[in-house]
DNA sequence: TTCATTGTTCGGCTGAGTCGAACAATTCAA
DNA sequence: TTGAATTGTTCGACTCAGCCGAACAATGAA
């Protein structure tokens, strides 16, 4: 399909029944309009207009050609107009991915607000711990903790989580409340070990410029946050995890915070999204929503 | 619908899944392909591809856009291909116009050959004495006697008709056969008068360089060829008309030619057709057919 | 690691496509 | 009938939209 410009000119002439009028509407010189039509006629190998110097009328061929071409061209016009119009709207499909813990504690509880604001948006939420290949899986936004920086994606940092320690009131009543990190050595710690590393993770506690490392002895260790939490709630010992995970239980009084002045800085909450020049409106809207949700929930927002 | 070239490039990239491959197929530089896609994305205000530097995949938006645009673009391709293909073929519609006398005597008797040669052609034949406005009435070819030259149309001259004189055998047996134009004064002439002029037309007879004019007395005059012919066949008198009109009756012996050495040169048979740069294949075919039909039938072909 | 390939950016260049004037033909108004 | 205005066409000259090609960073294969 060469000669598309010529085709448009032809259709304009056909509609207006005049080369001059078409030239005016299209903002072209009459000579250009004349040339366009001639080029198209030469390409098709048939006359499209009967020109009698003063009056122009479509050939039988030209009439049929114009009729069918007009449908297709206006179809293209409509298509582009439709997509341009929709470009700014928050509608269509949005596929987001995040870890289960983030979803359950930070995002899903307030997701209703987002859905209410954008009723035309079909939302799909994938929960998975592993880092996704956004392009391959068709994911628009992935929310993760401290994602490895990947230049193929753009990312937005919402703030940093912290590790906090807590234990059940019953445990503390029985074994006492630690006043200083060193006291932890005398407590039953619910350690966490990474399935890959195999070795329990030591405790690092920070207070201002002070930084104390307490070795995890591994007497009791879990590789799953839910398991650790259950133990802590059951009064087995002192458990450290992300603040946002423990917060509900702290609020309900089922757990009490231990060493509240000390904390370990955790990873940042980061949203990854495709790195094109322009993000889609749904993506922009979702990132804005996350700002509103995660901003208050996370300490140490930044950069 | 600006950005049609860009759209084509986009569709090619979408189909091949690669900017480089599209560039090769389209014969463009990779940079051009990249630019085209970017331009289109900017125009639509949305990303069409997820580019991960090594792998390219369509956005959800891009997929829908490509799907719908591909239909329309290939529709245009097919349309143009169809018309180009048909351009050379003698098919479609052909609207010809001619006078009744030419039609009945010269053209229609052999029209079957033309229709047999071009079975895909829908032919429409208008019979009318008046000169048509080809463009206004959608007539492709008009066959006329000595048409006034009109620069808006192209015309082809097929040859010249002559006036000949004839009478029935019965008339000649009773009143004798003229040997010289001057003898006509003593005969019953079936004069012809033009409805406009009102006055019977004098007889002009030519034989080599000799030219004799015989006045029409108007004792018996008709303004209609059929009426004149009927009179002649009925033995009323001597009648002059176009050779091709009288020829069948001469051949059957119902009329005998009078003064066979003398004749009056008549008008040329001319085909008018729209003056565009290129005539349609049906028009060309019909003109060629007329050549074959009128060439032998007319004397004094020329110019 | 090296090597080939991908998509992108940028500067320079050129020819495709535009304009405008001149022209012939025609219509409209006077 | 005459003149003015308008139509579609031709042609020459110009210019800038669009292309290329080189350089670059990122990536995957060997």
Short mmCIF file of N, CA and C in Angstrom, two decimals, chain B residues 1 15 28 32 36 39 47 53 58 67 72 79 89 112 126 148 171 189 203 211 214 242 261 273 290 296:
data_model
loop_
_atom_site.label_atom_id
_atom_site.label_comp_id
_atom_site.label_asym_id
_atom_site.label_seq_id
_atom_site.Cartn_x
_atom_site.Cartn_y
_atom_site.Cartn_z
N UNK B 1 -5.70 10.70 9.51
CA UNK B 1 -4.80 9.54 9.53
C UNK B 1 -3.44 9.94 8.99
N UNK B 15 4.62 -8.12 13.51
CA UNK B 15 4.53 -9.45 12.91
C UNK B 15 5.82 -10.23 13.10
N UNK B 28 14.69 -0.66 5.12
CA UNK B 28 14.96 0.60 5.80
C UNK B 28 16.11 0.42 6.78
N UNK B 32 15.51 4.06 11.27
CA UNK B 32 14.24 4.54 10.73
C UNK B 32 13.08 3.76 11.33
N UNK B 36 10.08 5.31 13.45
CA UNK B 36 8.68 5.16 13.07
C UNK B 36 7.83 4.70 14.25
N UNK B 39 7.43 7.43 16.77
CA UNK B 39 6.50 8.46 16.32
C UNK B 39 5.06 8.01 16.53
N UNK B 47 2.43 3.24 24.89
CA UNK B 47 3.49 2.35 24.46
C UNK B 47 2.89 1.18 23.71
N UNK B 53 15.55 -4.43 25.23
CA UNK B 53 16.84 -4.33 24.53
C UNK B 53 17.14 -5.55 23.68
N UNK B 58 4.71 -7.16 22.20
CA UNK B 58 3.64 -6.17 22.11
C UNK B 58 3.04 -5.90 23.48
N UNK B 67 -3.87 -5.75 15.92
CA UNK B 67 -4.89 -6.67 15.41
C UNK B 67 -5.89 -5.95 14.52
N UNK B 72 -7.46 -3.56 8.59
CA UNK B 72 -7.76 -2.43 7.72
C UNK B 72 -6.69 -2.24 6.67
N UNK B 79 -7.65 -4.20 -1.73
CA UNK B 79 -8.47 -3.35 -2.60
C UNK B 79 -7.65 -2.85 -3.78
N UNK B 89 -8.12 -5.81 -17.39
CA UNK B 89 -9.12 -6.76 -17.87
C UNK B 89 -10.31 -6.02 -18.45
N UNK B 112 -23.06 -9.61 -30.93
CA UNK B 112 -22.89 -10.90 -30.28
C UNK B 112 -21.41 -11.28 -30.20
N UNK B 126 -27.49 2.66 -24.92
CA UNK B 126 -28.54 3.67 -24.99
C UNK B 126 -28.69 4.12 -26.43
N UNK B 148 -19.95 17.21 -33.72
CA UNK B 148 -19.24 18.48 -33.59
C UNK B 148 -18.01 18.23 -32.72
N UNK B 171 -41.25 0.52 -59.11
CA UNK B 171 -41.27 1.93 -59.51
C UNK B 171 -40.46 2.13 -60.77
N UNK B 189 -39.52 12.23 -56.36
CA UNK B 189 -38.47 12.11 -55.35
C UNK B 189 -39.11 12.12 -53.95
N UNK B 203 -30.59 17.81 -53.53
CA UNK B 203 -29.72 16.66 -53.82
C UNK B 203 -28.43 17.14 -54.42
N UNK B 211 -20.04 17.81 -60.22
CA UNK B 211 -20.92 17.99 -59.06
C UNK B 211 -22.19 18.68 -59.53
N UNK B 214 -29.43 19.11 -57.56
CA UNK B 214 -30.80 19.01 -58.05
C UNK B 214 -31.71 19.48 -56.93
N UNK B 242 -28.53 7.15 -46.28
CA UNK B 242 -27.19 6.62 -46.04
C UNK B 242 -27.06 5.23 -46.65
N UNK B 261 -23.25 5.52 -60.21
CA UNK B 261 -21.95 6.17 -60.33
C UNK B 261 -21.89 7.46 -59.54
N UNK B 273 -15.29 9.59 -26.75
CA UNK B 273 -15.11 8.96 -25.43
C UNK B 273 -14.35 9.91 -24.53
N UNK B 290 -15.29 -1.84 -32.80
CA UNK B 290 -15.91 -0.97 -33.80
C UNK B 290 -15.05 -0.87 -35.04
N UNK B 296 -14.86 -2.39 -42.59
CA UNK B 296 -15.33 -2.95 -43.86
C UNK B 296 -16.64 -2.32 -44.33
#
